[in-house]
mmCIF file of C-alpha atoms in Angstrom:
data_model
loop_
_atom_site.group_PDB
_atom_site.id
_atom_site.type_symbol
_atom_site.label_atom_id
_atom_site.label_comp_id
_atom_site.label_asym_id
_atom_site.label_seq_id
_atom_site.Cartn_x
_atom_site.Cartn_y
_atom_site.Cartn_z
ATOM 1 C CA UNK A 1 2.181 15.564 -13.246
ATOM 2 C CA UNK A 2 0.712 14.001 -9.525
ATOM 3 C CA UNK A 3 2.647 10.850 -8.718
ATOM 4 C CA UNK A 4 0.702 8.224 -6.434
ATOM 5 C CA UNK A 5 2.982 5.877 -6.512
ATOM 6 C CA UNK A 6 6.765 4.881 -7.345
ATOM 7 C CA UNK A 7 9.195 2.215 -7.652
ATOM 8 C CA UNK A 8 12.596 1.082 -9.177
ATOM 9 C CA UNK A 9 12.518 -1.493 -12.144
ATOM 10 C CA UNK A 10 14.129 -5.081 -11.148
ATOM 11 C CA UNK A 11 17.444 -4.150 -12.943
ATOM 12 C CA UNK A 12 17.358 -0.526 -10.696
ATOM 13 C CA UNK A 13 18.188 1.219 -13.741
ATOM 14 C CA UNK A 14 14.686 2.975 -14.150
ATOM 15 C CA UNK A 15 12.076 4.659 -11.620
ATOM 16 C CA UNK A 16 8.621 3.789 -12.528
ATOM 17 C CA UNK A 17 5.694 6.041 -11.439
ATOM 18 C CA UNK A 18 1.983 6.019 -11.381
ATOM 19 C CA UNK A 19 0.037 9.236 -11.071
ATOM 20 C CA UNK A 20 -3.393 10.474 -10.567
ATOM 21 C CA UNK A 21 -3.892 10.974 -14.378
ATOM 22 C CA UNK A 22 -4.060 7.525 -15.117
ATOM 23 C CA UNK A 23 -0.063 7.464 -16.671
ATOM 24 C CA UNK A 24 2.978 5.285 -15.594
ATOM 25 C CA UNK A 25 6.559 6.574 -16.672
ATOM 26 C CA UNK A 26 9.684 5.028 -16.455
ATOM 27 C CA UNK A 27 12.710 7.624 -15.463
ATOM 28 C CA UNK A 28 16.123 6.674 -15.886
ATOM 29 C CA UNK A 29 18.360 6.860 -12.815
ATOM 30 C CA UNK A 30 21.587 7.516 -14.961
ATOM 31 C CA UNK A 31 20.668 10.698 -16.303
ATOM 32 C CA UNK A 32 23.336 12.585 -14.558
ATOM 33 C CA UNK A 33 25.373 10.703 -16.994
ATOM 34 C CA UNK A 34 23.915 12.150 -20.010
ATOM 35 C CA UNK A 35 25.777 14.721 -21.703
ATOM 36 C CA UNK A 36 22.986 16.724 -23.050
ATOM 37 C CA UNK A 37 21.582 18.608 -20.357
ATOM 38 C CA UNK A 38 17.948 18.554 -21.819
ATOM 39 C CA UNK A 39 17.943 14.848 -21.846
ATOM 40 C CA UNK A 40 19.181 14.498 -18.121
ATOM 41 C CA UNK A 41 15.255 14.050 -16.740
ATOM 42 C CA UNK A 42 13.984 12.620 -20.227
ATOM 43 C CA UNK A 43 11.153 10.200 -19.350
ATOM 44 C CA UNK A 44 9.090 7.797 -21.618
ATOM 45 C CA UNK A 45 5.466 6.829 -20.928
ATOM 46 C CA UNK A 46 5.512 3.123 -20.007
ATOM 47 C CA UNK A 47 1.601 2.511 -19.800
ATOM 48 C CA UNK A 48 -1.794 4.198 -19.088
ATOM 49 C CA UNK A 49 -5.014 3.371 -17.167
ATOM 50 C CA UNK A 50 -8.262 5.396 -17.642
ATOM 51 C CA UNK A 51 -8.330 5.723 -13.824
ATOM 52 C CA UNK A 52 -6.069 7.050 -10.922
ATOM 53 C CA UNK A 53 -2.879 4.805 -10.690
ATOM 54 C CA UNK A 54 -2.726 3.768 -6.947
ATOM 55 C CA UNK A 55 0.353 1.584 -7.008
ATOM 56 C CA UNK A 56 3.071 -0.090 -9.044
ATOM 57 C CA UNK A 57 5.321 -3.112 -8.952
ATOM 58 C CA UNK A 58 7.206 -5.344 -10.578
ATOM 59 C CA UNK A 59 7.009 -9.336 -10.625
ATOM 60 C CA UNK A 60 9.891 -11.388 -9.345
ATOM 61 C CA UNK A 61 11.219 -13.279 -12.201
ATOM 62 C CA UNK A 62 12.494 -17.150 -11.228
ATOM 63 C CA UNK A 63 15.640 -18.739 -12.258
ATOM 64 C CA UNK A 64 14.719 -19.704 -15.622
ATOM 65 C CA UNK A 65 16.497 -17.905 -18.480
ATOM 66 C CA UNK A 66 13.189 -17.178 -20.544
ATOM 67 C CA UNK A 67 11.209 -16.038 -17.470
ATOM 68 C CA UNK A 68 9.051 -12.987 -18.527
ATOM 69 C CA UNK A 69 8.901 -10.001 -16.270
ATOM 70 C CA UNK A 70 5.924 -8.099 -15.728
ATOM 71 C CA UNK A 71 4.670 -4.494 -14.576
ATOM 72 C CA UNK A 72 1.557 -4.579 -12.455
ATOM 73 C CA UNK A 73 -0.449 -1.558 -12.083
ATOM 74 C CA UNK A 74 -3.783 -1.001 -10.124
ATOM 75 C CA UNK A 75 -6.262 1.681 -10.253
ATOM 76 C CA UNK A 76 -9.669 2.951 -8.683
ATOM 77 C CA UNK A 77 -11.592 1.490 -11.221
ATOM 78 C CA UNK A 78 -10.914 -2.359 -9.149
ATOM 79 C CA UNK A 79 -8.478 -3.619 -11.767
ATOM 80 C CA UNK A 80 -4.759 -4.685 -11.882
ATOM 81 C CA UNK A 81 -3.041 -4.935 -15.112
ATOM 82 C CA UNK A 82 -0.470 -7.243 -15.729
ATOM 83 C CA UNK A 83 1.819 -5.828 -18.777
ATOM 84 C CA UNK A 84 5.137 -7.154 -20.346
ATOM 85 C CA UNK A 85 8.194 -5.381 -19.213
ATOM 86 C CA UNK A 86 9.358 -3.334 -20.675
ATOM 87 C CA UNK A 87 7.503 -3.158 -23.609
ATOM 88 C CA UNK A 88 4.450 -2.494 -21.312
ATOM 89 C CA UNK A 89 2.203 -2.112 -24.204
ATOM 90 C CA UNK A 90 1.906 -5.658 -24.495
ATOM 91 C CA UNK A 91 -1.037 -6.627 -21.764
ATOM 92 C CA UNK A 92 -0.680 -9.939 -20.418
ATOM 93 C CA UNK A 93 -3.843 -10.045 -18.354
ATOM 94 C CA UNK A 94 -6.196 -8.313 -16.332
ATOM 95 C CA UNK A 95 -6.918 -9.632 -12.667
ATOM 96 C CA UNK A 96 -10.236 -8.652 -11.821
ATOM 97 C CA UNK A 97 -12.783 -9.591 -8.930
ATOM 98 C CA UNK A 98 -11.980 -6.498 -6.561
ATOM 99 C CA UNK A 99 -15.113 -4.562 -5.608
ATOM 100 C CA UNK A 100 -13.847 -1.476 -4.583
ATOM 101 C CA UNK A 101 -10.771 0.735 -5.506
ATOM 102 C CA UNK A 102 -7.541 -1.544 -5.382
ATOM 103 C CA UNK A 103 -4.797 0.152 -2.987
ATOM 104 C CA UNK A 104 -1.936 -1.823 -2.879
ATOM 105 C CA UNK A 105 -0.038 -4.510 -4.750
ATOM 106 C CA UNK A 106 2.998 -6.697 -3.310
ATOM 107 C CA UNK A 107 4.972 -9.191 -5.282
ATOM 108 C CA UNK A 108 8.078 -11.296 -3.432
ATOM 109 C CA UNK A 109 10.956 -13.206 -4.274
ATOM 110 C CA UNK A 110 9.449 -16.428 -2.334
ATOM 111 C CA UNK A 111 6.378 -16.040 -4.679
ATOM 112 C CA UNK A 112 7.732 -15.237 -8.066
ATOM 113 C CA UNK A 113 4.605 -16.176 -9.724
ATOM 114 C CA UNK A 114 2.116 -14.593 -7.457
ATOM 115 C CA UNK A 115 1.065 -11.236 -6.726
ATOM 116 C CA UNK A 116 -0.844 -9.923 -3.393
ATOM 117 C CA UNK A 117 -3.411 -6.845 -3.635
ATOM 118 C CA UNK A 118 -5.636 -4.990 -1.133
ATOM 119 C CA UNK A 119 -8.601 -2.914 -1.764
ATOM 120 C CA UNK A 120 -11.020 -0.486 -0.266
ATOM 121 C CA UNK A 121 -13.403 -3.548 -0.112
ATOM 122 C CA UNK A 122 -11.973 -4.967 2.860
ATOM 123 C CA UNK A 123 -10.310 -8.097 1.084
ATOM 124 C CA UNK A 124 -6.691 -9.020 0.646
ATOM 125 C CA UNK A 125 -6.258 -11.307 -2.503
ATOM 126 C CA UNK A 126 -3.896 -13.957 -4.089
ATOM 127 C CA UNK A 127 -3.448 -13.762 -8.024
ATOM 128 C CA UNK A 128 -1.351 -15.671 -10.354
ATOM 129 C CA UNK A 129 0.297 -12.975 -12.478
ATOM 130 C CA UNK A 130 0.623 -14.511 -15.644
ATOM 131 C CA UNK A 131 -2.876 -15.749 -16.347
ATOM 132 C CA UNK A 132 -4.709 -13.122 -13.798
ATOM 133 C CA UNK A 133 -6.695 -15.923 -12.401
ATOM 134 C CA UNK A 134 -7.671 -15.283 -8.589
ATOM 135 C CA UNK A 135 -6.459 -17.639 -6.257
ATOM 136 C CA UNK A 136 -7.863 -16.452 -2.854
ATOM 137 C CA UNK A 137 -9.262 -14.069 -1.123
ATOM 138 C CA UNK A 138 -9.095 -13.048 2.717
ATOM 139 C CA UNK A 139 -11.828 -11.084 3.985
ATOM 140 C CA UNK A 140 -10.631 -8.779 6.599
ATOM 141 C CA UNK A 141 -13.929 -7.953 8.791
ATOM 142 C CA UNK A 142 -14.002 -10.916 10.609
ATOM 143 C CA UNK A 143 -10.527 -10.386 12.148
ATOM 144 C CA UNK A 144 -10.848 -6.461 12.634
ATOM 145 C CA UNK A 145 -14.366 -6.012 13.428
ATOM 146 C CA UNK A 146 -13.813 -5.995 17.333
ATOM 147 C CA UNK A 147 -11.783 -2.633 16.753
ATOM 148 C CA UNK A 148 -14.905 -0.828 16.046
ATOM 149 C CA UNK A 149 -16.716 -2.652 18.661
ATOM 150 C CA UNK A 150 -14.618 -1.417 21.478
ATOM 151 C CA UNK A 151 -14.123 1.932 20.293
ATOM 152 C CA UNK A 152 -10.307 1.688 19.264
ATOM 153 C CA UNK A 153 -11.798 2.122 15.522
ATOM 154 C CA UNK A 154 -14.320 4.950 14.578
ATOM 155 C CA UNK A 155 -16.492 5.349 11.559
ATOM 156 C CA UNK A 156 -16.302 8.132 8.978
ATOM 157 C CA UNK A 157 -18.175 11.457 9.495
ATOM 158 C CA UNK A 158 -19.157 11.999 5.858
ATOM 159 C CA UNK A 159 -17.703 15.300 5.993
ATOM 160 C CA UNK A 160 -16.047 17.016 2.967
ATOM 161 C CA UNK A 161 -12.597 15.886 4.249
ATOM 162 C CA UNK A 162 -13.544 12.609 4.864
ATOM 163 C CA UNK A 163 -16.484 11.664 2.441
ATOM 164 C CA UNK A 164 -17.001 8.165 3.719
ATOM 165 C CA UNK A 165 -20.034 6.739 4.883
ATOM 166 C CA UNK A 166 -20.921 6.777 8.663
ATOM 167 C CA UNK A 167 -20.127 2.744 8.797
ATOM 168 C CA UNK A 168 -17.348 0.063 9.400
ATOM 169 C CA UNK A 169 -15.101 0.158 6.525
ATOM 170 C CA UNK A 170 -11.720 -2.026 6.030
ATOM 171 C CA UNK A 171 -9.881 -0.336 3.263
ATOM 172 C CA UNK A 172 -5.804 -1.501 2.895
ATOM 173 C CA UNK A 173 -3.650 1.223 3.237
ATOM 174 C CA UNK A 174 -0.537 -1.008 2.312
ATOM 175 C CA UNK A 175 0.495 -4.260 1.652
ATOM 176 C CA UNK A 176 4.349 -5.298 2.454
ATOM 177 C CA UNK A 177 6.292 -8.475 1.946
ATOM 178 C CA UNK A 178 8.646 -9.806 4.466
ATOM 179 C CA UNK A 179 11.323 -12.067 2.434
ATOM 180 C CA UNK A 180 13.211 -13.247 5.242
ATOM 181 C CA UNK A 181 9.659 -14.491 7.285
ATOM 182 C CA UNK A 182 7.933 -15.417 3.969
ATOM 183 C CA UNK A 183 4.802 -13.350 4.608
ATOM 184 C CA UNK A 184 2.767 -10.378 3.593
ATOM 185 C CA UNK A 185 1.549 -7.721 6.350
ATOM 186 C CA UNK A 186 -1.308 -5.415 5.812
ATOM 187 C CA UNK A 187 -2.318 -2.165 7.159
ATOM 188 C CA UNK A 188 -5.927 -1.159 7.413
ATOM 189 C CA UNK A 189 -7.291 2.459 7.488
ATOM 190 C CA UNK A 190 -8.727 3.650 10.702
ATOM 191 C CA UNK A 191 -7.780 0.079 12.792
ATOM 192 C CA UNK A 192 -4.848 0.144 15.204
ATOM 193 C CA UNK A 193 -3.366 -3.006 14.205
ATOM 194 C CA UNK A 194 -1.007 -4.970 11.573
ATOM 195 C CA UNK A 195 -2.442 -7.836 9.994
ATOM 196 C CA UNK A 196 0.336 -10.568 9.163
ATOM 197 C CA UNK A 197 -0.432 -13.300 6.256
ATOM 198 C CA UNK A 198 2.083 -15.611 6.493
ATOM 199 C CA UNK A 199 2.686 -17.576 2.776
ATOM 200 C CA UNK A 200 2.361 -21.626 2.634
ATOM 201 C CA UNK A 201 1.986 -24.029 0.157
ATOM 202 C CA UNK A 202 -1.289 -23.634 -0.601
ATOM 203 C CA UNK A 203 -1.633 -19.754 -0.580
ATOM 204 C CA UNK A 204 -2.256 -17.359 2.316
ATOM 205 C CA UNK A 205 -2.392 -18.549 5.584
ATOM 206 C CA UNK A 206 -4.828 -17.904 8.433
ATOM 207 C CA UNK A 207 -4.366 -13.863 9.284
ATOM 208 C CA UNK A 208 -2.500 -13.097 12.660
ATOM 209 C CA UNK A 209 -3.718 -9.488 13.887
ATOM 210 C CA UNK A 210 -1.143 -7.584 16.037
ATOM 211 C CA UNK A 211 -2.272 -4.245 18.072
ATOM 212 C CA UNK A 212 -1.073 -0.917 17.926
ATOM 213 C CA UNK A 213 -1.205 1.925 20.246
ATOM 214 C CA UNK A 214 -2.870 4.144 17.073
ATOM 215 C CA UNK A 215 -3.844 3.352 13.517
ATOM 216 C CA UNK A 216 -0.944 3.241 11.017
ATOM 217 C CA UNK A 217 -0.353 5.550 7.993
ATOM 218 C CA UNK A 218 2.241 3.866 6.222
ATOM 219 C CA UNK A 219 4.277 0.350 6.613
ATOM 220 C CA UNK A 220 7.873 -0.689 5.522
ATOM 221 C CA UNK A 221 9.872 -3.879 5.763
ATOM 222 C CA UNK A 222 13.466 -4.019 6.427
ATOM 223 C CA UNK A 223 14.933 -7.540 6.948
ATOM 224 C CA UNK A 224 12.844 -9.088 9.804
ATOM 225 C CA UNK A 225 11.450 -5.754 11.200
ATOM 226 C CA UNK A 226 8.175 -4.395 10.400
ATOM 227 C CA UNK A 227 8.328 -0.409 10.510
ATOM 228 C CA UNK A 228 4.781 1.528 10.851
ATOM 229 C CA UNK A 229 4.462 5.164 11.187
ATOM 230 C CA UNK A 230 0.866 5.939 13.078
ATOM 231 C CA UNK A 231 -1.417 8.696 13.056
ATOM 232 C CA UNK A 232 -0.583 11.680 15.327
ATOM 233 C CA UNK A 233 -2.534 10.739 18.996
ATOM 234 C CA UNK A 234 -4.676 13.862 18.418
ATOM 235 C CA UNK A 235 -6.415 12.419 15.362
ATOM 236 C CA UNK A 236 -6.767 8.779 16.861
ATOM 237 C CA UNK A 237 -9.947 6.855 18.673
ATOM 238 C CA UNK A 238 -10.248 7.658 22.215
ATOM 239 C CA UNK A 239 -9.991 4.159 22.969
ATOM 240 C CA UNK A 240 -6.395 3.679 21.178
ATOM 241 C CA UNK A 241 -4.587 6.239 23.880
ATOM 242 C CA UNK A 242 -3.283 3.183 25.650
ATOM 243 C CA UNK A 243 -0.792 5.010 27.668
ATOM 244 C CA UNK A 244 0.985 8.616 28.130
ATOM 245 C CA UNK A 245 4.056 6.756 27.426
ATOM 246 C CA UNK A 246 3.067 5.805 23.921
ATOM 247 C CA UNK A 247 0.959 9.358 23.380
ATOM 248 C CA UNK A 248 4.094 11.006 21.284
ATOM 249 C CA UNK A 249 4.993 7.841 19.639
ATOM 250 C CA UNK A 250 4.984 8.107 15.857
ATOM 251 C CA UNK A 251 7.193 4.883 14.586
ATOM 252 C CA UNK A 252 6.461 1.734 15.705
ATOM 253 C CA UNK A 253 8.556 -1.161 15.144
ATOM 254 C CA UNK A 254 7.736 -4.713 15.292
ATOM 255 C CA UNK A 255 10.145 -7.604 15.762
ATOM 256 C CA UNK A 256 9.666 -11.691 15.402
ATOM 257 C CA UNK A 257 7.733 -13.219 18.259
ATOM 258 C CA UNK A 258 7.063 -16.494 19.521
ATOM 259 C CA UNK A 259 4.800 -18.468 17.245
ATOM 260 C CA UNK A 260 5.111 -16.884 14.160
ATOM 261 C CA UNK A 261 4.022 -13.267 15.429
ATOM 262 C CA UNK A 262 5.131 -10.216 16.150
ATOM 263 C CA UNK A 263 6.051 -8.014 19.224
ATOM 264 C CA UNK A 264 6.720 -4.352 19.813
ATOM 265 C CA UNK A 265 10.674 -3.622 19.524
ATOM 266 C CA UNK A 266 10.849 -1.052 22.220
ATOM 267 C CA UNK A 267 14.831 -0.393 21.652
ATOM 268 C CA UNK A 268 14.618 0.370 17.588
ATOM 269 C CA UNK A 269 11.094 2.258 18.089
ATOM 270 C CA UNK A 270 12.665 4.570 20.767
ATOM 271 C CA UNK A 271 15.586 5.382 18.454
ATOM 272 C CA UNK A 272 13.591 6.164 15.584
ATOM 273 C CA UNK A 273 11.143 8.337 17.568
ATOM 274 C CA UNK A 274 14.203 10.337 18.543
ATOM 275 C CA UNK A 275 15.169 11.435 14.981
ATOM 276 C CA UNK A 276 14.324 15.131 14.865
ATOM 277 C CA UNK A 277 12.320 16.201 12.116
ATOM 278 C CA UNK A 278 10.193 19.342 11.272
ATOM 279 C CA UNK A 279 8.153 20.482 13.940
ATOM 280 C CA UNK A 280 4.687 21.731 12.980
ATOM 281 C CA UNK A 281 2.270 23.655 15.386
ATOM 282 C CA UNK A 282 -0.658 21.251 13.949
ATOM 283 C CA UNK A 283 -0.784 18.092 12.414
ATOM 284 C CA UNK A 284 -2.234 18.177 8.942
ATOM 285 C CA UNK A 285 -5.555 16.359 8.331
ATOM 286 C CA UNK A 286 -5.076 13.090 7.046
ATOM 287 C CA UNK A 287 -7.697 12.527 4.095
ATOM 288 C CA UNK A 288 -9.450 9.390 3.890
ATOM 289 C CA UNK A 289 -8.554 6.834 1.082
ATOM 290 C CA UNK A 290 -12.546 6.652 0.402
ATOM 291 C CA UNK A 291 -12.278 10.264 -0.741
ATOM 292 C CA UNK A 292 -10.178 9.865 -3.981
ATOM 293 C CA UNK A 293 -11.695 6.285 -3.727
ATOM 294 C CA UNK A 294 -15.165 7.514 -4.640
ATOM 295 C CA UNK A 295 -15.612 7.842 -8.643
ATOM 296 C CA UNK A 296 -17.118 11.224 -8.344
ATOM 297 C CA UNK A 297 -13.862 12.862 -6.463
ATOM 298 C CA UNK A 298 -12.683 15.735 -8.670
ATOM 299 C CA UNK A 299 -10.724 17.442 -5.905
ATOM 300 C CA UNK A 300 -13.218 20.432 -5.601
ATOM 301 C CA UNK A 301 -12.352 23.180 -3.442
ATOM 302 C CA UNK A 302 -13.492 22.818 0.294
ATOM 303 C CA UNK A 303 -16.952 23.801 0.920
ATOM 304 C CA UNK A 304 -18.135 22.624 -2.435
ATOM 305 C CA UNK A 305 -20.041 19.573 -2.948
#
């Protein structure tokens, strides 16, 4: 089925997936050790939603032997489901509060009782995992509206390929945890920036915004580095074309700077961008998250309403 999210379970024995049919499966990574070839790729249903599963993550348990492990899944219908693992048919809680589809979940060893989520509603939210209680909401508009004002971000065209209203949007694409620096990193569709949210005793600290040369597609964290893939230069807003030097940059690496912020890591960025990958004549159009986030979305053929 059309897998939309994937991650390993805490023990590393199973690969957990979430798909566009609303199903989550787990697949043993030790399948090659099974004598019966028919059982090598056998998978089992873990849980189900009635909507597209957008992301799946596992909680981090504390040092207590009795600590319960949870699997967290989020969907297009604004819900985050917290289920006991591995018996995920036992629902622990629902985290309710987002007003649009929930795109991303992040958990971290430095916050084992919490989860952070991002949504098409332009907010990042902090939750208590076991109870499903909403602890904090961080609105992104006040920190990112300047990118629309100066033309570095552009509104959607409401076409079949975009299906977004021609207005400002702050849909969170991805949330990642940086364990070494005790912070979460968010990227937002159309916005050429990374939002850093430090984790403090009281919750999420004041967001810090770091400029990028173009809007991001995805992000990953390795040690204390943030690695961001960027939209092709041909698809970026006119104002984001900072210089010819960065026009061919497809991957940006950020490293810790002064004051708890990040700065561009030129050495590692250059090394990654020199890696040769498959060349294409024309980059495929990147579909907006507000396309499949629309509850009327049925993946109709192009040209049909």
